[in-house]
Amino acid sequence: MPDVSHDIRPSEATAAEVKRRAIASRRAADALLREHPDAMVFAQSSEGHIVPVPKTLGLEDYPVLAGEGRTGLDLCVAEDRMTVVKAWVHVKSEAVAEARARLRSDPNIWRTVRMLDLRNTHGVILSFVWIDEPSPETAGREFEPPSSTTPRFCSRKQDREGNVIECDAAYLQMFGYATEQEVIGQPTFERVHPDDQARLIESWITMVATGRVQMSRVRIRRQDASWLWVDTTYHNYLTESDGYVLAECIDVSAEMAAQEALQDREELLRRLLEEMPDGLLQLDRERNVVYQNARLREILCVARVHTNMDRAGTNRAPELQLLLSALPEDARRAFDAVVDRAMNEGARENVELELTLPELESRHILAKVRPLMRESGEVTGVIASMQDVTDSARARRELEQRACFDALTGSLNRSSIIAALEVELAASSKPAVVYVDLDRFKGVNDTLGHAAGDEVLIQACQRMSGAMRENDDLGRIGGDEFLILLRDVGDLPTALRAAERISESVRGMYELSGGSLELCASIGVACAGEAVASAEELIELADTAMYRSKQQRHGAPVLA
């Protein structure tokens, strides 16, 4: 079978790959839904917001989990959010992840959340949610959160060892007990969350030793094994032989849930910012660094910037100049100017910076600087995202090189040398041009081959460049034809002398890979004057003079 792989264009291969991935994504979704036909689906953007499920997936017939505009974290109970955050970070790097969590709308039931990264094909991360088997921790009991009618305030009495000796009805309701007998004699410390026990014991010992009122915020296990955050105030009514401690409790679970949700969001945001491919930098009005991620330091080629401690003991922002220390002075000035305009004028600008380090290839960094504004329009600082665009900058330079220079000889190409001549004519500098045509070059190609012809062209350019002044330009305008732009010549004799140097440099023996040969060139010279209106006219005059030189068969330059 013939190999036709070279006939496939890159765009066609890319389109085929996208189509293949789309089919694979749909098959993976279908397989999950066949295995879990009662599963619900929802889609999220790269930032975590719930968005409509793409119609291209063809999942219109399946139940969609409501929540558009919110994040996936908003759907689950606070205790399970960290698990979901870890799965979210995992799916963005590994394309698939799974977590177990409970929905806020139905906290009694554990569910499995399977995430698929379909951003390359459909622009979303797709999640499937189905009811899971009861977990070992919750098997045999139900999770019953406090109802809206549960009181928020209660009290209990404890003996010197912390055992409950009396409680009010509100205490029984808050902690899910039916009768006081279930509570009397309970060692309260054992029902405190392990992470909070040391804090509570310290408060208790201080209260007993000093007699002063003490307060603590801890999680206490309810009868259904769920945890309830409470603020407890301890009043010491102990005597040497009797007495009690009065504990007044306030339910702060709603406040703590809000705090945990905020912490979860902050943790998610922190992880997302650290995983971003861009470096991020936030500055306040005084140009103190408010935030910088690890990718920024990697792009700027600086080690981790350690924050200093001020006299009050709080962290001070790292110096901006330390972060930018690897940038050369002109790049720092350019970045500072863009930041100034963002701070003072609210300007939104991009600037490309070149970073050069000893023994390393220079890197190009694209900095996008945007002002941070309040609703009133006041600028409170700036945020800058930085991308390493070295590869694209290199590609751009290569394109510019190809657009301006001859690929074989490295001299200017036809359009570039003519453009340079037009600039000189417009400036009225009275330039001259030298038109060079290598004699008997066609025979080189015919007898020795095109590789030998290429060697001749390269050597001829090198010889001519060596005979030119620094401010003159050499361009290749045809197969073996070259044009030399002489700037600020002044008169015809000067131009002729320059042409004679060019002629002598080209004339002689050429050592090639396949042998040696002798060549010379026919040369025509033309100077700009009042009668010359354009670059093409001046080149045509030099071309005509070159043909007269060729007819003379001496290789001597001829003036137009």
Coordinates of C-alpha atoms in Angstrom, one line a residue:
M1 CA 0.0 0.0 0.0
P2 CA 1.5 3.4 -0.9
D3 CA 2.4 5.8 1.9
V4 CA 0.1 8.8 1.7
S5 CA 0.9 10.3 5.1
H6 CA 2.8 13.2 3.4
D7 CA -0.4 14.2 1.6
I8 CA -2.2 15.0 4.9
R9 CA -2.1 18.7 5.6
P10 CA -1.5 19.9 9.2
S11 CA -4.9 21.5 9.4
E12 CA -6.5 18.3 8.2
A13 CA -4.6 16.3 10.8
T14 CA -5.6 18.7 13.5
A15 CA -9.2 18.6 12.5
A16 CA -9.1 14.8 12.4
E17 CA -7.5 14.7 15.9
V18 CA -10.2 17.0 17.3
K19 CA -12.9 14.8 15.7
R20 CA -11.3 11.7 17.1
R21 CA -11.2 13.2 20.6
A22 CA -14.8 14.4 20.4
I23 CA -15.9 10.9 19.5
A24 CA -13.8 9.4 22.3
S25 CA -15.3 12.0 24.7
R26 CA -18.9 11.1 23.7
R27 CA -18.1 7.4 24.0
A28 CA -16.7 7.9 27.5
A29 CA -19.8 9.9 28.5
D30 CA -22.1 7.2 27.0
A31 CA -20.2 4.4 28.9
L32 CA -20.6 6.2 32.2
L33 CA -24.3 6.8 31.6
R34 CA -24.9 3.2 30.7
E35 CA -23.2 2.1 33.9
H36 CA -25.1 4.7 35.9
P37 CA -28.4 5.5 34.0
D38 CA -29.7 7.6 36.9
A39 CA -26.6 9.9 37.0
M40 CA -27.0 13.6 36.8
V41 CA -24.6 15.7 34.7
F42 CA -23.2 19.3 34.9
A43 CA -20.5 21.2 33.1
Q44 CA -17.9 23.7 34.4
S45 CA -15.7 26.3 32.9
S46 CA -11.9 26.3 33.5
E47 CA -12.6 28.8 36.3
G48 CA -15.0 26.3 38.0
H49 CA -18.3 28.1 37.2
I50 CA -21.2 25.9 36.2
V51 CA -22.2 26.5 32.6
P52 CA -24.7 24.9 30.2
V53 CA -23.8 21.4 29.0
P54 CA -22.6 21.7 25.4
K55 CA -25.3 20.6 22.9
T56 CA -22.5 18.9 20.9
L57 CA -22.3 16.2 23.5
G58 CA -25.9 15.2 22.8
L59 CA -26.9 14.8 26.5
E60 CA -30.1 16.7 26.4
D61 CA -32.1 13.7 27.5
Y62 CA -30.2 13.3 30.8
P63 CA -31.0 15.2 34.0
V64 CA -28.8 18.2 34.5
L65 CA -27.8 19.3 38.0
A66 CA -29.1 22.8 38.5
G67 CA -26.6 25.5 39.6
E68 CA -25.7 27.6 36.6
G69 CA -23.6 30.6 37.5
R70 CA -22.3 29.0 40.7
T71 CA -19.3 26.8 41.3
G72 CA -19.2 23.1 41.9
L73 CA -18.2 23.8 45.5
D74 CA -21.5 25.6 46.1
L75 CA -23.4 22.3 45.5
C76 CA -21.7 20.2 48.2
V77 CA -21.6 20.3 52.0
A78 CA -18.8 22.2 53.6
E79 CA -17.1 19.1 55.0
D80 CA -16.6 17.6 51.6
R81 CA -15.4 20.6 49.7
M82 CA -11.7 20.0 50.2
T83 CA -12.1 16.6 48.6
V84 CA -13.8 18.2 45.6
V85 CA -11.0 20.8 45.4
K86 CA -8.3 18.1 45.2
A87 CA -10.3 16.3 42.5
W88 CA -10.6 19.5 40.5
V89 CA -6.9 20.1 40.6
H90 CA -6.3 16.5 39.6
V91 CA -8.6 16.5 36.6
K92 CA -7.0 19.6 35.1
S93 CA -3.6 17.8 35.0
E94 CA -4.7 14.1 34.5
A95 CA -7.9 14.6 32.4
V96 CA -10.0 12.4 34.8
A97 CA -10.7 12.5 38.5
E98 CA -13.2 11.1 41.0
A99 CA -14.4 12.1 44.5
R100 CA -17.1 11.2 47.0
A101 CA -19.2 14.0 48.4
R102 CA -22.7 14.9 49.6
L103 CA -24.9 17.5 48.1
R104 CA -26.2 20.4 50.2
S105 CA -29.7 19.7 48.8
D106 CA -29.6 16.1 50.1
P107 CA -26.8 15.7 52.8
N108 CA -28.1 12.3 53.9
I109 CA -26.8 10.6 50.7
W110 CA -23.2 10.0 49.6
R111 CA -22.5 10.4 45.9
T112 CA -19.7 9.7 43.5
V113 CA -18.5 12.6 41.3
R114 CA -16.6 11.6 38.1
M115 CA -14.9 14.5 36.3
L116 CA -13.8 14.4 32.6
D117 CA -11.6 17.1 31.1
L118 CA -13.2 17.9 27.7
R119 CA -11.8 21.4 27.3
N120 CA -9.9 20.5 24.2
T121 CA -13.0 19.3 22.4
H122 CA -16.0 20.9 24.1
G123 CA -14.5 23.7 26.2
V124 CA -15.8 22.3 29.5
I125 CA -15.0 19.9 32.4
L126 CA -18.0 17.5 32.5
S127 CA -19.0 15.9 35.8
F128 CA -21.3 13.0 36.4
V129 CA -23.0 12.5 39.8
W130 CA -24.6 9.3 41.0
I131 CA -25.7 7.8 44.3
D132 CA -23.0 5.9 46.0
E133 CA -23.1 2.9 48.4
P134 CA -23.1 4.0 52.0
S135 CA -19.7 4.7 53.3
P136 CA -18.2 2.6 56.1
E137 CA -18.4 5.6 58.4
T138 CA -22.0 6.3 57.8
A139 CA -23.4 2.7 57.2
G140 CA -26.3 1.9 59.5
R141 CA -27.2 5.4 60.5
E142 CA -28.6 8.5 58.9
F143 CA -27.1 12.0 58.7
E144 CA -29.6 14.4 60.2
P145 CA -28.6 18.0 60.2
P146 CA -30.1 20.3 62.8
S147 CA -33.5 21.6 61.6
S148 CA -34.4 25.2 61.4
T149 CA -36.4 24.9 64.6
T150 CA -33.5 23.7 66.6
P151 CA -32.6 26.2 69.3
R152 CA -29.2 28.0 69.1
F153 CA -28.7 28.6 72.8
C154 CA -28.5 26.0 75.6
S155 CA -26.8 25.2 78.9
R156 CA -25.5 22.3 80.9
K157 CA -23.9 21.8 84.3
Q158 CA -20.7 19.8 84.8
D159 CA -18.8 18.5 87.8
R160 CA -15.1 19.1 88.4
E161 CA -14.1 16.2 86.0
G162 CA -16.3 17.6 83.2
N163 CA -19.1 15.0 83.4
V164 CA -22.6 16.3 82.7
I165 CA -24.8 16.5 85.8
E166 CA -27.7 18.5 84.4
C167 CA -28.9 20.1 81.1
D168 CA -31.8 22.0 79.8
A169 CA -34.3 21.0 77.1
A170 CA -32.6 23.2 74.5
Y171 CA -29.4 21.2 75.1
L172 CA -31.2 17.9 74.3
Q173 CA -32.6 19.4 71.1
M174 CA -29.4 21.0 69.9
F175 CA -27.4 17.8 70.3
G176 CA -30.2 15.4 69.2
Y177 CA -31.1 13.5 72.5
A178 CA -34.5 12.3 73.4
T179 CA -34.1 12.3 77.2
E180 CA -31.9 13.8 79.9
Q181 CA -30.9 10.3 81.0
E182 CA -28.9 9.8 77.8
V183 CA -26.7 12.8 78.7
I184 CA -26.3 12.6 82.5
G185 CA -22.8 11.3 83.4
Q186 CA -21.4 11.9 79.9
P187 CA -17.7 12.9 79.9
T188 CA -18.0 16.0 77.8
F189 CA -14.4 16.0 76.7
E190 CA -14.8 12.7 74.9
R191 CA -17.5 14.2 72.7
V192 CA -15.2 17.0 71.5
H193 CA -13.5 16.8 68.1
P194 CA -10.0 15.4 68.5
D195 CA -8.5 18.5 66.8
D196 CA -10.2 20.8 69.4
Q197 CA -9.7 18.8 72.6
A198 CA -6.3 20.3 73.6
R199 CA -7.8 23.9 73.2
L200 CA -10.8 23.0 75.4
I201 CA -8.8 21.2 78.1
E202 CA -6.5 24.3 78.4
S203 CA -9.5 26.5 78.9
W204 CA -11.0 24.1 81.4
I205 CA -7.8 23.9 83.5
T206 CA -7.4 27.7 83.5
M207 CA -11.1 28.1 84.6
V208 CA -10.7 25.6 87.4
A209 CA -7.3 27.0 88.6
T210 CA -8.2 30.7 88.5
G211 CA -12.0 30.7 88.9
R212 CA -12.3 33.2 86.0
V213 CA -14.8 32.8 83.2
Q214 CA -13.4 31.1 80.1
M215 CA -14.6 30.7 76.5
S216 CA -13.8 28.2 73.8
R217 CA -15.0 27.4 70.3
V218 CA -15.0 23.7 69.6
R219 CA -16.9 21.0 67.6
I220 CA -19.1 18.6 69.7
R221 CA -20.4 15.3 68.4
R222 CA -24.2 15.1 68.3
Q223 CA -26.2 11.9 69.0
D224 CA -26.3 11.2 65.2
A225 CA -22.4 11.4 65.1
S226 CA -22.5 14.7 63.2
W227 CA -20.4 17.7 64.4
L228 CA -21.8 21.0 65.7
W229 CA -19.7 24.1 66.2
V230 CA -20.4 25.8 69.5
D231 CA -19.1 28.8 71.5
T232 CA -19.1 27.7 75.1
T233 CA -18.7 30.1 78.1
Y234 CA -17.7 28.4 81.3
H235 CA -18.7 29.8 84.8
N236 CA -16.9 28.4 87.8
Y237 CA -19.3 27.7 90.7
L238 CA -17.2 24.9 92.2
T239 CA -16.5 24.7 95.9
E240 CA -13.9 22.7 97.8
S241 CA -16.3 19.8 98.2
D242 CA -19.2 20.4 95.8
G243 CA -20.5 22.9 93.3
Y244 CA -20.6 22.8 89.5
V245 CA -19.5 24.5 86.3
L246 CA -22.2 26.2 84.2
A247 CA -21.5 25.9 80.5
E248 CA -23.5 28.2 78.2
C249 CA -23.5 27.1 74.6
I250 CA -24.2 29.0 71.4
D251 CA -24.6 27.3 68.0
V252 CA -22.1 28.9 65.6
S253 CA -22.3 26.2 62.9
A254 CA -23.7 28.6 60.3
E255 CA -20.9 31.1 60.9
M256 CA -18.2 28.4 60.7
A257 CA -19.8 26.9 57.6
A258 CA -19.5 30.3 56.0
Q259 CA -15.9 30.6 57.1
E260 CA -15.1 27.1 55.8
A261 CA -16.7 27.9 52.5
L262 CA -14.6 31.0 52.3
Q263 CA -11.5 29.1 53.1
D264 CA -12.4 26.4 50.6
R265 CA -12.9 29.1 47.9
E266 CA -9.6 30.8 48.9
E267 CA -7.8 27.4 48.7
L268 CA -9.3 26.7 45.3
L269 CA -8.4 30.1 44.1
R270 CA -4.8 29.7 45.4
R271 CA -4.4 26.3 43.8
L272 CA -5.8 27.5 40.5
L273 CA -3.5 30.5 40.5
E274 CA -0.5 28.4 41.3
E275 CA -1.5 25.9 38.5
M276 CA -1.9 28.7 35.9
P277 CA 0.6 28.7 33.0
D278 CA 1.0 32.5 33.3
G279 CA 3.0 34.4 36.0
L280 CA 0.8 36.7 38.1
L281 CA 1.8 39.8 39.9
Q282 CA -0.4 42.1 41.9
L283 CA 0.8 45.6 43.1
D284 CA -0.8 48.1 45.4
R285 CA -0.7 51.9 44.9
E286 CA 2.8 52.0 46.6
R287 CA 4.0 49.3 44.3
N288 CA 4.3 46.8 47.1
V289 CA 3.9 43.2 45.9
V290 CA 0.5 41.9 47.1
Y291 CA 0.6 38.6 45.3
Q292 CA 3.1 36.6 43.1
N293 CA 2.8 33.0 42.1
A294 CA 5.6 30.5 41.5
R295 CA 5.2 30.6 37.7
L296 CA 6.1 34.3 37.8
R297 CA 9.4 33.7 39.5
E298 CA 10.1 30.9 37.1
I299 CA 9.4 33.1 34.1
L300 CA 11.5 36.0 35.5
C301 CA 14.3 33.6 36.4
V302 CA 14.5 34.6 40.0
A303 CA 14.7 32.3 43.1
R304 CA 11.8 32.3 45.5
V305 CA 11.4 35.8 47.1
H306 CA 11.3 35.4 50.8
T307 CA 9.2 38.0 52.6
N308 CA 10.8 40.0 55.4
M309 CA 9.4 40.7 58.8
D310 CA 8.7 44.2 59.9
R311 CA 9.0 45.4 63.5
A312 CA 5.4 44.6 64.2
G313 CA 6.0 41.0 63.2
T314 CA 3.8 41.0 60.1
N315 CA 4.9 40.0 56.6
R316 CA 6.0 42.8 54.3
A317 CA 5.6 42.4 50.6
P318 CA 8.8 41.5 48.7
E319 CA 10.5 44.2 46.8
L320 CA 9.3 44.6 43.2
Q321 CA 12.8 45.3 42.0
L322 CA 14.0 42.0 43.4
L323 CA 11.4 40.2 41.3
L324 CA 12.5 42.1 38.2
S325 CA 16.2 41.9 39.0
A326 CA 16.9 39.6 36.0
L327 CA 15.5 42.1 33.5
P328 CA 17.9 44.5 31.9
E329 CA 17.6 48.2 32.7
D330 CA 15.7 49.1 29.5
A331 CA 13.2 46.3 30.0
R332 CA 12.6 47.5 33.7
R333 CA 12.1 51.0 32.5
A334 CA 9.6 49.9 29.9
F335 CA 7.6 47.8 32.5
D336 CA 7.7 50.7 35.0
A337 CA 6.3 53.1 32.3
V338 CA 3.4 50.8 31.6
V339 CA 2.7 50.4 35.3
D340 CA 2.8 54.2 35.8
R341 CA 0.1 54.7 33.1
A342 CA -2.1 51.9 34.5
M343 CA -1.8 53.5 38.0
N344 CA -2.3 57.1 36.9
E345 CA -4.5 56.9 33.8
G346 CA -6.2 53.5 34.1
A347 CA -4.5 52.4 30.9
R348 CA -4.6 48.7 29.8
E349 CA -1.4 47.9 27.9
N350 CA 0.8 45.0 26.9
V351 CA 4.6 45.2 26.7
E352 CA 7.1 42.7 25.5
L353 CA 10.3 42.4 27.6
E354 CA 13.5 40.7 26.6
L355 CA 15.3 38.9 29.4
T356 CA 19.0 38.1 29.0
L357 CA 21.1 36.0 31.4
P358 CA 24.7 34.9 31.1
E359 CA 25.2 31.6 29.4
L360 CA 21.5 31.3 28.6
E361 CA 19.4 32.1 25.5
S362 CA 17.5 35.4 25.8
R363 CA 13.8 35.0 26.6
H364 CA 10.9 37.1 25.6
I365 CA 8.2 37.9 28.1
L366 CA 4.8 39.4 27.3
A367 CA 3.5 41.4 30.2
K368 CA -0.2 42.3 30.2
V369 CA -0.8 45.1 32.7
R370 CA -4.3 46.0 33.9
P371 CA -5.5 48.5 36.5
L372 CA -7.5 47.3 39.6
M373 CA -10.4 49.7 40.1
R374 CA -13.2 50.3 42.6
E375 CA -16.7 51.0 41.5
S376 CA -16.0 54.7 41.9
G377 CA -13.2 54.4 39.3
E378 CA -10.4 54.8 41.9
V379 CA -7.3 52.8 40.9
T380 CA -6.2 50.7 43.9
G381 CA -3.3 48.9 42.1
V382 CA -2.5 46.8 39.1
I383 CA -2.4 43.2 38.2
A384 CA 0.1 41.9 35.5
S385 CA 0.1 38.5 33.8
M386 CA 3.4 37.4 32.3
Q387 CA 3.8 34.8 29.5
D388 CA 7.0 33.3 28.2
V389 CA 6.6 34.0 24.4
T390 CA 10.2 33.1 23.5
D391 CA 9.0 30.5 20.9
S392 CA 6.6 32.9 19.2
A393 CA 9.1 35.7 19.3
R394 CA 11.7 33.4 17.7
A395 CA 9.1 32.4 15.0
R396 CA 8.3 36.0 14.4
R397 CA 12.0 36.8 13.9
E398 CA 12.4 33.9 11.5
L399 CA 9.4 35.2 9.5
E400 CA 10.9 38.7 9.4
Q401 CA 14.2 37.2 8.3
R402 CA 12.5 35.3 5.5
A403 CA 10.6 38.3 4.5
C404 CA 13.7 40.5 4.3
F405 CA 16.7 38.3 3.5
D406 CA 17.7 35.8 0.9
A407 CA 17.6 32.3 2.4
L408 CA 20.7 31.1 0.6
T409 CA 23.2 34.0 0.8
G410 CA 21.9 35.9 3.8
S411 CA 21.9 39.2 1.7
L412 CA 18.8 41.3 1.4
N413 CA 16.2 40.0 -1.0
R414 CA 14.9 42.0 -4.0
S415 CA 12.0 43.8 -2.3
S416 CA 14.2 44.8 0.7
I417 CA 17.1 46.2 -1.3
I418 CA 14.7 48.2 -3.5
A419 CA 12.9 49.5 -0.4
A420 CA 16.3 50.6 1.1
L421 CA 17.1 52.4 -2.2
E422 CA 13.7 54.2 -2.2
V423 CA 14.4 55.4 1.3
E424 CA 17.7 56.9 0.3
L425 CA 16.2 58.5 -2.8
A426 CA 13.5 60.0 -0.7
A427 CA 16.1 61.5 1.7
S428 CA 17.9 63.1 -1.3
S429 CA 21.2 61.5 -0.2
K430 CA 22.1 60.9 -3.9
P431 CA 23.0 57.2 -3.7
A432 CA 24.6 55.0 -6.4
V433 CA 23.9 51.4 -7.3
V434 CA 26.2 48.7 -8.5
Y435 CA 24.6 46.0 -10.6
V436 CA 26.6 42.7 -10.5
D437 CA 26.0 39.7 -12.8
L438 CA 28.2 36.6 -12.4
D439 CA 29.7 35.6 -15.8
R440 CA 29.3 32.0 -17.1
F441 CA 27.3 31.0 -14.0
K442 CA 24.8 28.9 -15.9
G443 CA 27.7 26.6 -16.9
V444 CA 28.5 26.0 -13.3
N445 CA 25.0 24.7 -12.6
D446 CA 24.9 22.7 -15.8
T447 CA 28.3 21.0 -15.4
L448 CA 28.9 20.8 -11.6
G449 CA 25.3 20.8 -10.4
H450 CA 23.2 23.2 -8.4
A451 CA 25.0 22.5 -5.1
A452 CA 28.2 23.8 -6.6
G453 CA 26.2 26.8 -7.9
D454 CA 25.0 27.5 -4.4
E455 CA 28.6 27.4 -3.1
V456 CA 29.6 30.0 -5.7
L457 CA 26.8 32.3 -4.9
I458 CA 27.6 32.2 -1.1
Q459 CA 31.3 32.8 -1.7
A460 CA 30.6 35.6 -4.1
C461 CA 28.4 37.4 -1.6
Q462 CA 31.1 37.0 1.1
R463 CA 33.7 38.5 -1.2
M464 CA 31.5 41.4 -2.2
S465 CA 30.5 42.1 1.5
G466 CA 34.2 42.2 2.4
A467 CA 34.9 44.8 -0.3
M468 CA 31.9 47.1 0.7
R469 CA 31.8 49.9 3.2
E470 CA 30.0 49.3 6.4
N471 CA 27.0 51.5 5.5
D472 CA 26.4 50.0 2.1
D473 CA 23.8 47.2 1.5
L474 CA 24.0 44.0 -0.7
G475 CA 20.9 42.4 -2.1
R476 CA 20.2 39.5 -4.4
I477 CA 17.7 40.4 -7.1
G478 CA 17.9 37.3 -9.3
G479 CA 19.6 33.9 -9.7
D480 CA 23.1 35.2 -10.1
E481 CA 22.4 39.0 -10.1
F482 CA 23.1 41.3 -7.2
L483 CA 22.6 45.0 -6.4
I484 CA 24.8 47.0 -4.1
L485 CA 23.5 50.2 -2.6
L486 CA 26.2 52.8 -2.2
R487 CA 25.1 55.5 0.3
D488 CA 26.4 59.1 0.2
V489 CA 28.7 58.6 -2.8
G490 CA 29.0 62.2 -3.8
D491 CA 30.3 61.8 -7.3
L492 CA 30.8 59.4 -10.2
P493 CA 34.5 58.7 -9.6
T494 CA 33.8 57.6 -6.0
A495 CA 31.1 55.2 -7.3
L496 CA 33.3 53.8 -10.0
R497 CA 36.2 53.1 -7.5
A498 CA 33.7 51.3 -5.2
A499 CA 32.6 49.2 -8.2
E500 CA 36.2 48.4 -9.2
R501 CA 36.8 47.1 -5.6
I502 CA 33.7 44.9 -6.0
S503 CA 34.9 43.6 -9.4
E504 CA 38.3 42.7 -8.0
S505 CA 36.7 40.9 -5.1
V506 CA 34.5 38.7 -7.3
R507 CA 37.2 37.9 -9.8
G508 CA 39.4 34.9 -9.1
M509 CA 39.4 31.2 -8.2
Y510 CA 36.6 29.6 -6.2
E511 CA 37.3 26.5 -4.2
L512 CA 34.3 24.2 -4.1
S513 CA 33.5 20.8 -2.7
G514 CA 33.8 19.2 -6.1
G515 CA 36.8 21.1 -7.3
S516 CA 37.8 24.7 -8.2
L517 CA 36.9 27.2 -11.0
E518 CA 37.6 30.8 -12.0
L519 CA 34.9 33.4 -12.3
C520 CA 34.4 37.1 -12.9
A521 CA 31.4 39.4 -13.1
S522 CA 29.9 42.0 -15.4
I523 CA 29.2 45.3 -13.5
G524 CA 27.2 48.3 -14.2
V525 CA 27.2 51.5 -12.1
A526 CA 24.5 54.3 -11.9
C527 CA 24.3 57.4 -9.7
A528 CA 21.1 59.2 -8.7
G529 CA 20.6 62.5 -10.3
E530 CA 17.8 65.0 -11.1
A531 CA 16.8 62.9 -14.1
V532 CA 16.2 59.7 -11.9
A533 CA 12.7 59.7 -10.5
S534 CA 12.5 56.2 -8.9
A535 CA 14.5 53.2 -7.7
E536 CA 13.4 51.1 -10.6
E537 CA 14.7 53.8 -13.1
L538 CA 18.1 53.8 -11.3
I539 CA 18.3 50.0 -11.3
E540 CA 17.4 49.9 -15.0
L541 CA 20.2 52.4 -15.8
A542 CA 22.7 50.2 -13.9
D543 CA 21.3 47.1 -15.6
T544 CA 21.9 48.6 -19.0
A545 CA 25.5 49.6 -18.1
M546 CA 26.0 46.0 -16.8
Y547 CA 25.1 44.6 -20.3
R548 CA 27.6 46.9 -21.9
S549 CA 30.2 45.6 -19.5
K550 CA 29.3 42.0 -20.4
Q551 CA 29.7 42.8 -24.1
Q552 CA 33.2 44.1 -23.5
R553 CA 34.1 40.7 -21.9
H554 CA 36.7 42.3 -19.6
G555 CA 34.7 42.3 -16.3
A556 CA 35.4 46.0 -15.9
P557 CA 32.7 48.2 -14.4
V558 CA 30.8 50.5 -16.8
L559 CA 29.1 53.8 -15.8
A560 CA 25.6 54.5 -17.0

